[in-house]
Amino acid sequence: MAYFDHAATTPMLPGAIEAMTRALSTTGNASSLHTSGRRARRAVEEAREDIADALGARPSEVIFTSGGTESDNLAVKGVYWARRTDRRRRVVASGVEHHAVLDTVQWLAEHEGAEVTWLEPDELGRIRPEALADVLDDDVAVVTAMWANNEVGTINPVAELAALAAARGVPLHTDAVQALGAVPVDFSASGASALTLSGHKVGGPYGVGLLLLGRDVPTTPLLHGGGQERDVRSGTLDVPAIVALATAVRHAVTEQLAHAGELAALRDELVAEVRRAVPDVVLNGDPVLRLPGNAHLTFPGCEGDSLLMLLDAKGIECSTGSACTAGVAQPSHVLLAMGVDPVPARGSLRFSLGHTSTPAEVRELAGTIGPVVERARTAGIAGMKRLKAEV
């Protein structure tokens, strides 16, 4: 099997598995005052300090959550609620965000009276600083723009965007789930007010993530209860998962430069091999300023879902990167926002590489993709003929 879906989830690192396994054998609620509780609390705080040190943050700015979706919701909703006034009700969000942000912003518009300004990307999927500057005003409660796009891999100029927002006194949240381990991530240097990360994207466990949240950023909690995590995120702390997350974060930061170089070389080989087999394939996103492990490709004349299933039958796993509603494939909202026509947009696949990816997997894809695309195109032509006959 060749696995090209590391952007969805990547295998746990051996070190993270070992750390989690050790912690699973211990007992203690980190909020308890007895010996076992204090031991659990010490493990959490050591993990918090390690993560803060690795990411250029203060330990008090590390808020543990259940993952990227919760962190995005907490940042966008929480900051909006805390800063909302009669005059300040606007959310500025990029139109190419992950649905954990898109749907959160839309929910605020539908249920909380938020006014939304969508920042459209350029043709490479990037949010330009001038686009943000044009829409900032005193009525903006929060800005959210991802560090790196989860579909096409384009990297945004987060520090420039955050500086523009800060100059107007507006907090900026950035979803950096795909960025950690691929590019340098420093919370303080970025200027962001809030930053989202997820464990299972960097070799940690499922179901744990974090929100880096500036101490001076007002935030209304989503959950109420025990008052854990600065009273911003109540709930019993998952000590084993947090310990494993810290191990994965430290590894991602320490190995980032070498790992990114290796992944970029392997990705370039993948793109070159696919182009040799399918000369008219199109690479989406920025050709240079992109995630090192991301290759988002459009295959003209094909349906992405058909390609995915044909490849899966051959033991090659990847992603369409698009939503599926009621069984009807929809073109990626990211590609549409970039100005790609809906028809070719539906014929796209995302191949994402990670720490277990190998040249042998790329060779396996290279030997398979040509015949698979040919079969998908033939099926597509036959389907169009049937549709025309029915009409």
mmCIF file of C-alpha atoms in Angstrom:
data_model
loop_
_atom_site.group_PDB
_atom_site.id
_atom_site.type_symbol
_atom_site.label_atom_id
_atom_site.label_comp_id
_atom_site.label_asym_id
_atom_site.label_seq_id
_atom_site.Cartn_x
_atom_site.Cartn_y
_atom_site.Cartn_z
ATOM 1 C CA MET A 1 0.000 0.000 0.000
ATOM 2 C CA ALA A 2 1.189 3.513 -0.867
ATOM 3 C CA TYR A 3 -0.150 6.132 1.548
ATOM 4 C CA PHE A 4 -0.425 9.708 0.236
ATOM 5 C CA ASP A 5 -2.880 11.209 2.736
ATOM 6 C CA HIS A 6 -0.620 12.524 5.499
ATOM 7 C CA ALA A 7 -2.445 15.879 5.392
ATOM 8 C CA ALA A 8 -5.519 14.040 6.698
ATOM 9 C CA THR A 9 -3.595 12.125 9.341
ATOM 10 C CA THR A 10 -0.037 10.885 9.644
ATOM 11 C CA PRO A 11 1.116 7.774 11.565
ATOM 12 C CA MET A 12 2.086 8.296 15.186
ATOM 13 C CA LEU A 13 5.783 8.708 15.818
ATOM 14 C CA PRO A 14 7.440 5.890 17.784
ATOM 15 C CA GLY A 15 8.515 8.376 20.447
ATOM 16 C CA ALA A 16 4.957 9.646 20.849
ATOM 17 C CA ILE A 17 3.615 6.101 21.124
ATOM 18 C CA GLU A 18 6.206 5.310 23.795
ATOM 19 C CA ALA A 19 5.422 8.463 25.780
ATOM 20 C CA MET A 20 1.677 7.833 25.596
ATOM 21 C CA THR A 21 2.035 4.183 26.561
ATOM 22 C CA ARG A 22 4.038 5.077 29.673
ATOM 23 C CA ALA A 23 1.470 7.696 30.684
ATOM 24 C CA LEU A 24 -1.429 5.307 30.144
ATOM 25 C CA SER A 25 -0.055 3.059 32.875
ATOM 26 C CA THR A 26 -0.290 5.810 35.493
ATOM 27 C CA THR A 27 -3.293 7.020 37.473
ATOM 28 C CA GLY A 28 -4.322 10.509 38.458
ATOM 29 C CA ASN A 29 -6.573 13.398 37.513
ATOM 30 C CA ALA A 30 -4.455 16.499 36.900
ATOM 31 C CA SER A 31 -6.981 18.563 38.877
ATOM 32 C CA SER A 32 -6.752 16.374 41.993
ATOM 33 C CA LEU A 33 -4.654 17.453 44.973
ATOM 34 C CA HIS A 34 -3.386 14.062 46.120
ATOM 35 C CA THR A 35 -0.060 12.519 45.117
ATOM 36 C CA SER A 36 -1.321 10.852 41.925
ATOM 37 C CA GLY A 37 -3.097 14.053 40.906
ATOM 38 C CA ARG A 38 0.015 16.152 41.490
ATOM 39 C CA ARG A 39 2.037 13.664 39.441
ATOM 40 C CA ALA A 40 -0.421 13.958 36.563
ATOM 41 C CA ARG A 41 -0.390 17.764 36.855
ATOM 42 C CA ARG A 42 3.397 17.788 36.731
ATOM 43 C CA ALA A 43 3.346 15.723 33.525
ATOM 44 C CA VAL A 44 0.873 18.160 31.942
ATOM 45 C CA GLU A 45 2.830 21.240 32.973
ATOM 46 C CA GLU A 46 6.124 19.792 31.753
ATOM 47 C CA ALA A 47 4.440 19.064 28.413
ATOM 48 C CA ARG A 48 3.024 22.594 28.351
ATOM 49 C CA GLU A 49 6.451 24.118 28.992
ATOM 50 C CA ASP A 50 8.088 21.956 26.331
ATOM 51 C CA ILE A 51 5.453 22.893 23.737
ATOM 52 C CA ALA A 52 5.715 26.577 24.609
ATOM 53 C CA ASP A 53 9.484 26.499 24.273
ATOM 54 C CA ALA A 54 9.288 24.707 20.913
ATOM 55 C CA LEU A 55 6.709 27.129 19.475
ATOM 56 C CA GLY A 56 7.917 30.494 20.739
ATOM 57 C CA ALA A 57 5.106 30.907 23.246
ATOM 58 C CA ARG A 58 4.725 31.313 26.994
ATOM 59 C CA PRO A 59 3.471 28.257 28.905
ATOM 60 C CA SER A 60 0.394 30.223 29.988
ATOM 61 C CA GLU A 61 -0.510 30.716 26.320
ATOM 62 C CA VAL A 62 -0.832 26.951 25.669
ATOM 63 C CA ILE A 63 -4.461 25.809 25.924
ATOM 64 C CA PHE A 64 -5.054 22.078 25.454
ATOM 65 C CA THR A 65 -8.129 21.034 23.461
ATOM 66 C CA SER A 66 -9.552 17.968 21.726
ATOM 67 C CA GLY A 67 -8.084 18.959 18.344
ATOM 68 C CA GLY A 68 -8.051 21.443 15.498
ATOM 69 C CA THR A 69 -11.811 21.799 15.133
ATOM 70 C CA GLU A 70 -12.351 22.698 18.779
ATOM 71 C CA SER A 71 -9.399 25.081 18.753
ATOM 72 C CA ASP A 72 -10.713 26.862 15.656
ATOM 73 C CA ASN A 73 -14.188 27.152 17.182
ATOM 74 C CA LEU A 74 -12.817 28.397 20.489
ATOM 75 C CA ALA A 75 -10.649 31.026 18.821
ATOM 76 C CA VAL A 76 -13.143 32.380 16.313
ATOM 77 C CA LYS A 77 -16.312 32.201 18.413
ATOM 78 C CA GLY A 78 -14.617 32.977 21.709
ATOM 79 C CA VAL A 79 -12.771 36.067 20.513
ATOM 80 C CA TYR A 80 -15.809 37.297 18.564
ATOM 81 C CA TRP A 81 -18.099 36.953 21.584
ATOM 82 C CA ALA A 82 -15.621 38.668 23.897
ATOM 83 C CA ARG A 83 -15.067 41.635 21.574
ATOM 84 C CA ARG A 84 -18.556 42.021 20.095
ATOM 85 C CA THR A 85 -20.284 45.349 20.632
ATOM 86 C CA ASP A 86 -23.110 47.135 18.847
ATOM 87 C CA ARG A 87 -20.537 48.716 16.534
ATOM 88 C CA ARG A 88 -18.062 45.833 16.338
ATOM 89 C CA ARG A 89 -19.795 42.830 14.818
ATOM 90 C CA ARG A 90 -17.713 41.994 11.739
ATOM 91 C CA VAL A 91 -15.607 38.867 11.128
ATOM 92 C CA VAL A 92 -12.996 38.910 8.378
ATOM 93 C CA ALA A 93 -12.124 35.421 7.124
ATOM 94 C CA SER A 94 -10.316 34.020 4.124
ATOM 95 C CA GLY A 95 -12.512 32.157 1.640
ATOM 96 C CA VAL A 96 -10.151 29.164 1.496
ATOM 97 C CA GLU A 97 -10.222 28.155 5.165
ATOM 98 C CA HIS A 98 -10.773 24.628 6.430
ATOM 99 C CA HIS A 99 -14.448 23.950 7.124
ATOM 100 C CA ALA A 100 -13.710 24.040 10.860
ATOM 101 C CA VAL A 101 -13.291 27.789 10.352
ATOM 102 C CA LEU A 102 -15.657 28.360 7.412
ATOM 103 C CA ASP A 103 -18.605 26.722 9.136
ATOM 104 C CA THR A 104 -17.825 28.449 12.434
ATOM 105 C CA VAL A 105 -17.868 31.859 10.754
ATOM 106 C CA GLN A 106 -21.069 31.000 8.909
ATOM 107 C CA TRP A 107 -22.675 29.879 12.185
ATOM 108 C CA LEU A 108 -21.806 33.223 13.780
ATOM 109 C CA ALA A 109 -23.461 34.984 10.852
ATOM 110 C CA GLU A 110 -26.612 32.865 11.048
ATOM 111 C CA HIS A 111 -27.027 32.702 14.845
ATOM 112 C CA GLU A 112 -25.077 35.560 16.401
ATOM 113 C CA GLY A 113 -25.668 38.420 13.992
ATOM 114 C CA ALA A 114 -22.085 38.571 12.773
ATOM 115 C CA GLU A 115 -21.340 40.421 9.568
ATOM 116 C CA VAL A 116 -18.804 38.539 7.451
ATOM 117 C CA THR A 117 -16.248 39.824 4.986
ATOM 118 C CA TRP A 118 -14.707 37.015 2.951
ATOM 119 C CA LEU A 119 -11.141 37.544 1.747
ATOM 120 C CA GLU A 120 -10.754 35.987 -1.680
ATOM 121 C CA PRO A 121 -7.343 34.525 -2.597
ATOM 122 C CA ASP A 122 -5.283 35.169 -5.692
ATOM 123 C CA GLU A 123 -4.974 32.532 -8.415
ATOM 124 C CA LEU A 124 -2.365 30.673 -6.347
ATOM 125 C CA GLY A 125 -4.577 30.447 -3.274
ATOM 126 C CA ARG A 126 -2.757 33.125 -1.279
ATOM 127 C CA ILE A 127 -4.378 35.857 0.824
ATOM 128 C CA ARG A 128 -2.616 39.069 -0.099
ATOM 129 C CA PRO A 129 -1.885 41.616 2.677
ATOM 130 C CA GLU A 130 -3.378 44.424 0.579
ATOM 131 C CA ALA A 131 -6.669 42.511 0.405
ATOM 132 C CA LEU A 132 -6.838 42.492 4.209
ATOM 133 C CA ALA A 133 -5.764 46.116 4.495
ATOM 134 C CA ASP A 134 -8.631 47.166 2.244
ATOM 135 C CA VAL A 135 -11.311 45.716 4.540
ATOM 136 C CA LEU A 136 -9.985 46.455 8.030
ATOM 137 C CA ASP A 137 -11.922 48.996 10.064
ATOM 138 C CA ASP A 138 -13.008 49.685 13.623
ATOM 139 C CA ASP A 139 -16.038 47.387 13.255
ATOM 140 C CA VAL A 140 -13.926 44.213 12.904
ATOM 141 C CA ALA A 141 -13.990 41.909 15.941
ATOM 142 C CA VAL A 142 -11.629 39.194 14.683
ATOM 143 C CA VAL A 143 -9.655 38.164 11.604
ATOM 144 C CA THR A 144 -8.940 34.534 10.726
ATOM 145 C CA ALA A 145 -6.559 33.391 7.985
ATOM 146 C CA MET A 146 -4.842 30.019 7.795
ATOM 147 C CA TRP A 147 -1.049 29.683 7.837
ATOM 148 C CA ALA A 148 -0.972 27.108 5.036
ATOM 149 C CA ASN A 149 -3.819 25.791 2.939
ATOM 150 C CA ASN A 150 -4.790 22.197 3.652
ATOM 151 C CA GLU A 151 -5.782 21.474 0.049
ATOM 152 C CA VAL A 152 -3.428 23.211 -2.374
ATOM 153 C CA GLY A 153 -0.593 23.779 0.101
ATOM 154 C CA THR A 154 -0.076 27.506 -0.501
ATOM 155 C CA ILE A 155 1.592 29.329 2.418
ATOM 156 C CA ASN A 156 0.173 32.664 3.551
ATOM 157 C CA PRO A 157 2.226 35.675 4.778
ATOM 158 C CA VAL A 158 0.847 35.345 8.307
ATOM 159 C CA ALA A 159 3.242 37.799 9.942
ATOM 160 C CA GLU A 160 2.251 40.538 7.473
ATOM 161 C CA LEU A 161 -1.445 39.810 7.915
ATOM 162 C CA ALA A 162 -1.124 39.803 11.710
ATOM 163 C CA ALA A 163 0.787 43.104 11.683
ATOM 164 C CA LEU A 164 -1.935 44.769 9.626
ATOM 165 C CA ALA A 165 -4.627 43.503 12.009
ATOM 166 C CA ALA A 166 -2.642 44.509 15.105
ATOM 167 C CA ALA A 167 -2.191 48.038 13.743
ATOM 168 C CA ARG A 168 -5.983 48.361 13.874
ATOM 169 C CA GLY A 169 -6.207 46.691 17.280
ATOM 170 C CA VAL A 170 -7.807 43.521 15.854
ATOM 171 C CA PRO A 171 -6.793 39.990 16.969
ATOM 172 C CA LEU A 172 -5.807 37.587 14.180
ATOM 173 C CA HIS A 173 -6.316 33.847 14.487
ATOM 174 C CA THR A 174 -4.446 31.470 12.223
ATOM 175 C CA ASP A 175 -5.100 27.782 11.638
ATOM 176 C CA ALA A 176 -1.567 26.347 11.516
ATOM 177 C CA VAL A 177 -2.598 22.694 11.552
ATOM 178 C CA GLN A 178 -0.845 21.961 8.241
ATOM 179 C CA ALA A 179 2.106 24.268 8.861
ATOM 180 C CA LEU A 180 3.741 22.724 11.926
ATOM 181 C CA GLY A 181 6.637 20.515 10.920
ATOM 182 C CA ALA A 182 6.516 21.780 7.351
ATOM 183 C CA VAL A 183 7.584 25.400 7.896
ATOM 184 C CA PRO A 184 9.008 27.250 10.914
ATOM 185 C CA VAL A 185 6.178 28.090 13.330
ATOM 186 C CA ASP A 186 6.927 30.691 16.010
ATOM 187 C CA PHE A 187 3.909 32.112 17.804
ATOM 188 C CA SER A 188 5.582 35.234 19.140
ATOM 189 C CA ALA A 189 7.334 36.084 15.878
ATOM 190 C CA SER A 190 4.159 35.535 13.844
ATOM 191 C CA GLY A 191 2.301 38.297 15.669
ATOM 192 C CA ALA A 192 -0.857 36.168 15.714
ATOM 193 C CA SER A 193 -3.181 36.454 18.692
ATOM 194 C CA ALA A 194 -4.351 32.829 18.476
ATOM 195 C CA LEU A 195 -2.975 29.786 16.664
ATOM 196 C CA THR A 196 -4.489 26.337 16.143
ATOM 197 C CA LEU A 197 -2.605 23.020 16.078
ATOM 198 C CA SER A 198 -3.699 19.366 15.991
ATOM 199 C CA GLY A 199 -1.908 16.282 17.284
ATOM 200 C CA HIS A 200 -2.619 13.698 14.621
ATOM 201 C CA LYS A 201 -1.222 15.911 11.844
ATOM 202 C CA VAL A 202 2.293 15.874 13.319
ATOM 203 C CA GLY A 203 2.686 12.299 14.535
ATOM 204 C CA GLY A 204 0.780 12.656 17.778
ATOM 205 C CA PRO A 205 -2.460 10.915 18.808
ATOM 206 C CA TYR A 206 -5.996 11.595 17.620
ATOM 207 C CA GLY A 207 -8.304 13.669 19.800
ATOM 208 C CA VAL A 208 -5.820 16.160 21.186
ATOM 209 C CA GLY A 209 -4.727 19.581 19.997
ATOM 210 C CA LEU A 210 -3.992 23.013 21.314
ATOM 211 C CA LEU A 211 -4.754 26.659 20.934
ATOM 212 C CA LEU A 212 -1.948 29.130 21.478
ATOM 213 C CA LEU A 213 -3.811 32.104 22.897
ATOM 214 C CA GLY A 214 -2.217 35.412 23.848
ATOM 215 C CA ARG A 215 -2.668 36.310 27.506
ATOM 216 C CA ASP A 216 -4.149 39.682 26.610
ATOM 217 C CA VAL A 217 -6.677 38.316 24.087
ATOM 218 C CA PRO A 218 -10.204 38.363 25.571
ATOM 219 C CA THR A 219 -11.948 35.037 24.905
ATOM 220 C CA THR A 220 -15.339 33.740 25.969
ATOM 221 C CA PRO A 221 -15.234 29.976 26.626
ATOM 222 C CA LEU A 222 -17.311 27.466 24.676
ATOM 223 C CA LEU A 223 -17.387 24.992 27.568
ATOM 224 C CA HIS A 224 -18.184 25.652 31.204
ATOM 225 C CA GLY A 225 -17.309 23.423 34.117
ATOM 226 C CA GLY A 226 -14.149 22.961 36.129
ATOM 227 C CA GLY A 227 -12.354 26.057 34.894
ATOM 228 C CA GLN A 228 -9.297 24.240 33.588
ATOM 229 C CA GLU A 229 -6.921 25.888 31.084
ATOM 230 C CA ARG A 230 -7.192 29.500 32.300
ATOM 231 C CA ASP A 231 -10.964 29.035 32.587
ATOM 232 C CA VAL A 232 -10.996 29.151 28.780
ATOM 233 C CA ARG A 233 -11.419 25.416 28.161
ATOM 234 C CA SER A 234 -12.988 23.374 30.945
ATOM 235 C CA GLY A 235 -12.699 19.602 30.990
ATOM 236 C CA THR A 236 -10.563 16.847 32.487
ATOM 237 C CA LEU A 237 -7.135 16.916 30.854
ATOM 238 C CA ASP A 238 -6.133 13.883 28.774
ATOM 239 C CA VAL A 239 -2.703 13.415 30.325
ATOM 240 C CA PRO A 240 -1.431 10.545 28.088
ATOM 241 C CA ALA A 241 -2.491 12.345 24.913
ATOM 242 C CA ILE A 242 -0.964 15.636 26.066
ATOM 243 C CA VAL A 243 2.353 13.981 26.893
ATOM 244 C CA ALA A 244 2.414 12.316 23.470
ATOM 245 C CA LEU A 245 1.463 15.602 21.788
ATOM 246 C CA ALA A 246 4.409 17.352 23.408
ATOM 247 C CA THR A 247 6.750 14.671 22.089
ATOM 248 C CA ALA A 248 5.345 15.029 18.578
ATOM 249 C CA VAL A 249 5.510 18.842 18.627
ATOM 250 C CA ARG A 250 9.118 18.835 19.796
ATOM 251 C CA HIS A 251 10.047 16.352 17.068
ATOM 252 C CA ALA A 252 8.209 18.379 14.405
ATOM 253 C CA VAL A 253 10.095 21.546 15.335
ATOM 254 C CA THR A 254 13.514 19.928 15.814
ATOM 255 C CA GLU A 255 13.394 17.977 12.552
ATOM 256 C CA GLN A 256 11.523 20.580 10.495
ATOM 257 C CA LEU A 257 14.366 21.848 8.321
ATOM 258 C CA ALA A 258 15.798 18.459 7.356
ATOM 259 C CA HIS A 259 12.394 16.823 7.065
ATOM 260 C CA ALA A 260 10.997 19.596 4.869
ATOM 261 C CA GLY A 261 13.931 19.335 2.476
ATOM 262 C CA GLU A 262 13.503 15.591 2.107
ATOM 263 C CA LEU A 263 9.747 15.894 1.584
ATOM 264 C CA ALA A 264 10.098 18.670 -0.995
ATOM 265 C CA ALA A 265 12.530 16.564 -3.025
ATOM 266 C CA LEU A 266 10.219 13.565 -2.878
ATOM 267 C CA ARG A 267 7.203 15.717 -3.785
ATOM 268 C CA ASP A 268 9.021 17.168 -6.791
ATOM 269 C CA GLU A 269 9.829 13.636 -7.908
ATOM 270 C CA LEU A 270 6.167 12.683 -7.546
ATOM 271 C CA VAL A 271 5.011 15.642 -9.639
ATOM 272 C CA ALA A 272 7.627 14.916 -12.318
ATOM 273 C CA GLU A 273 6.661 11.237 -12.514
ATOM 274 C CA VAL A 274 2.955 12.033 -12.778
ATOM 275 C CA ARG A 275 3.652 14.604 -15.504
ATOM 276 C CA ARG A 276 5.596 12.025 -17.474
ATOM 277 C CA ALA A 277 2.626 9.669 -17.327
ATOM 278 C CA VAL A 278 -0.069 12.376 -17.722
ATOM 279 C CA PRO A 279 1.461 15.344 -19.600
ATOM 280 C CA ASP A 280 -1.585 17.617 -19.273
ATOM 281 C CA VAL A 281 -1.835 17.344 -15.487
ATOM 282 C CA VAL A 282 -2.023 20.719 -13.678
ATOM 283 C CA LEU A 283 -0.273 21.529 -10.386
ATOM 284 C CA ASN A 284 -2.472 23.764 -8.212
ATOM 285 C CA GLY A 285 -1.270 26.290 -5.672
ATOM 286 C CA ASP A 286 1.957 28.231 -5.453
ATOM 287 C CA PRO A 287 4.763 26.342 -7.229
ATOM 288 C CA VAL A 288 7.368 27.615 -4.743
ATOM 289 C CA LEU A 289 5.773 28.936 -1.544
ATOM 290 C CA ARG A 290 3.911 25.752 -0.734
ATOM 291 C CA LEU A 291 3.999 22.981 1.846
ATOM 292 C CA PRO A 292 6.892 20.610 1.084
ATOM 293 C CA GLY A 293 4.741 17.489 1.260
ATOM 294 C CA ASN A 294 1.795 18.748 -0.795
ATOM 295 C CA ALA A 295 1.055 17.997 -4.467
ATOM 296 C CA HIS A 296 -2.455 19.035 -5.483
ATOM 297 C CA LEU A 297 -3.083 17.965 -9.071
ATOM 298 C CA THR A 298 -5.917 18.404 -11.553
ATOM 299 C CA PHE A 299 -6.428 15.695 -14.176
ATOM 300 C CA PRO A 300 -8.453 17.161 -17.081
ATOM 301 C CA GLY A 301 -11.334 14.985 -18.255
ATOM 302 C CA CYS A 302 -11.564 13.027 -14.988
ATOM 303 C CA GLU A 303 -13.736 12.945 -11.893
ATOM 304 C CA GLY A 304 -11.688 13.133 -8.720
ATOM 305 C CA ASP A 305 -13.814 10.574 -6.893
ATOM 306 C CA SER A 306 -13.432 8.087 -9.744
ATOM 307 C CA LEU A 307 -9.676 8.550 -9.749
ATOM 308 C CA LEU A 308 -9.518 8.125 -5.981
ATOM 309 C CA MET A 309 -11.428 4.844 -6.030
ATOM 310 C CA LEU A 310 -9.477 3.467 -8.993
ATOM 311 C CA LEU A 311 -6.211 4.266 -7.242
ATOM 312 C CA ASP A 312 -7.508 2.812 -3.990
ATOM 313 C CA ALA A 313 -8.268 -0.443 -5.780
ATOM 314 C CA LYS A 314 -4.598 -0.501 -6.775
ATOM 315 C CA GLY A 315 -3.448 0.032 -3.196
ATOM 316 C CA ILE A 316 -2.736 3.761 -3.490
ATOM 317 C CA GLU A 317 -4.455 6.042 -0.985
ATOM 318 C CA CYS A 318 -4.893 9.797 -1.473
ATOM 319 C CA SER A 319 -7.613 12.436 -1.148
ATOM 320 C CA THR A 320 -9.845 14.497 -3.386
ATOM 321 C CA GLY A 321 -9.678 17.406 -0.986
ATOM 322 C CA SER A 322 -13.279 18.220 -1.833
ATOM 323 C CA ALA A 323 -16.578 17.904 -0.013
ATOM 324 C CA CYS A 324 -19.254 15.349 -0.843
ATOM 325 C CA THR A 325 -22.854 16.341 -0.287
ATOM 326 C CA ALA A 326 -25.646 13.738 -0.488
ATOM 327 C CA GLY A 327 -23.443 11.500 -2.598
ATOM 328 C CA VAL A 328 -22.896 14.176 -5.268
ATOM 329 C CA ALA A 329 -19.271 15.228 -5.687
ATOM 330 C CA GLN A 330 -18.737 18.964 -5.377
ATOM 331 C CA PRO A 331 -15.729 20.910 -6.648
ATOM 332 C CA SER A 332 -13.343 22.152 -4.006
ATOM 333 C CA HIS A 333 -14.323 25.531 -2.529
ATOM 334 C CA VAL A 334 -10.613 26.356 -2.470
ATOM 335 C CA LEU A 335 -10.178 25.851 -6.218
ATOM 336 C CA LEU A 336 -13.381 27.745 -6.971
ATOM 337 C CA ALA A 337 -12.182 30.673 -4.857
ATOM 338 C CA MET A 338 -8.922 30.596 -6.825
ATOM 339 C CA GLY A 339 -10.902 31.052 -10.027
ATOM 340 C CA VAL A 340 -10.655 27.482 -11.320
ATOM 341 C CA ASP A 341 -13.559 26.407 -13.521
ATOM 342 C CA PRO A 342 -15.917 23.982 -11.700
ATOM 343 C CA VAL A 343 -15.542 21.225 -14.324
ATOM 344 C CA PRO A 344 -11.753 20.728 -14.109
ATOM 345 C CA ALA A 345 -11.883 21.494 -10.384
ATOM 346 C CA ARG A 346 -13.826 18.271 -9.885
ATOM 347 C CA GLY A 347 -10.964 16.273 -11.393
ATOM 348 C CA SER A 348 -8.426 17.038 -8.662
ATOM 349 C CA LEU A 349 -6.509 14.908 -6.190
ATOM 350 C CA ARG A 350 -4.296 15.793 -3.249
ATOM 351 C CA PHE A 351 -1.178 13.695 -2.698
ATOM 352 C CA SER A 352 0.364 14.542 0.678
ATOM 353 C CA LEU A 353 3.621 13.112 1.991
ATOM 354 C CA GLY A 354 4.856 12.579 5.529
ATOM 355 C CA HIS A 355 7.513 11.035 7.717
ATOM 356 C CA THR A 356 6.867 7.481 6.476
ATOM 357 C CA SER A 357 6.779 8.343 2.756
ATOM 358 C CA THR A 358 9.340 6.615 0.531
ATOM 359 C CA PRO A 359 10.647 6.760 -3.065
ATOM 360 C CA ALA A 360 9.193 3.270 -3.529
ATOM 361 C CA GLU A 361 5.685 4.666 -2.940
ATOM 362 C CA VAL A 362 6.288 7.368 -5.534
ATOM 363 C CA ARG A 363 7.451 4.742 -8.033
ATOM 364 C CA GLU A 364 4.326 2.720 -7.304
ATOM 365 C CA LEU A 365 2.171 5.738 -8.087
ATOM 366 C CA ALA A 366 4.188 6.495 -11.224
ATOM 367 C CA GLY A 367 3.528 3.020 -12.581
ATOM 368 C CA THR A 368 -0.183 3.204 -11.865
ATOM 369 C CA ILE A 369 -1.391 6.732 -12.542
ATOM 370 C CA GLY A 370 -1.271 6.631 -16.358
ATOM 371 C CA PRO A 371 -3.605 3.660 -16.886
ATOM 372 C CA VAL A 372 -5.880 4.848 -14.065
ATOM 373 C CA VAL A 373 -6.307 8.301 -15.629
ATOM 374 C CA GLU A 374 -6.960 6.727 -19.034
ATOM 375 C CA ARG A 375 -9.641 4.487 -17.543
ATOM 376 C CA ALA A 376 -11.204 7.395 -15.638
ATOM 377 C CA ARG A 377 -11.324 9.495 -18.787
ATOM 378 C CA THR A 378 -12.928 6.692 -20.764
ATOM 379 C CA ALA A 379 -15.537 6.238 -18.045
ATOM 380 C CA GLY A 380 -16.154 9.981 -18.032
ATOM 381 C CA ILE A 381 -16.746 10.092 -21.787
ATOM 382 C CA ALA A 382 -19.097 7.109 -21.596
ATOM 383 C CA GLY A 383 -21.013 8.782 -18.773
ATOM 384 C CA MET A 384 -21.433 11.989 -20.770
ATOM 385 C CA LYS A 385 -22.725 10.019 -23.744
ATOM 386 C CA ARG A 386 -25.273 8.246 -21.544
ATOM 387 C CA LEU A 387 -26.369 11.575 -20.073
ATOM 388 C CA LYS A 388 -26.833 13.119 -23.508
ATOM 389 C CA ALA A 389 -28.824 10.074 -24.668
ATOM 390 C CA GLU A 390 -31.147 10.357 -21.682
ATOM 391 C CA VAL A 391 -31.706 14.037 -22.337
#
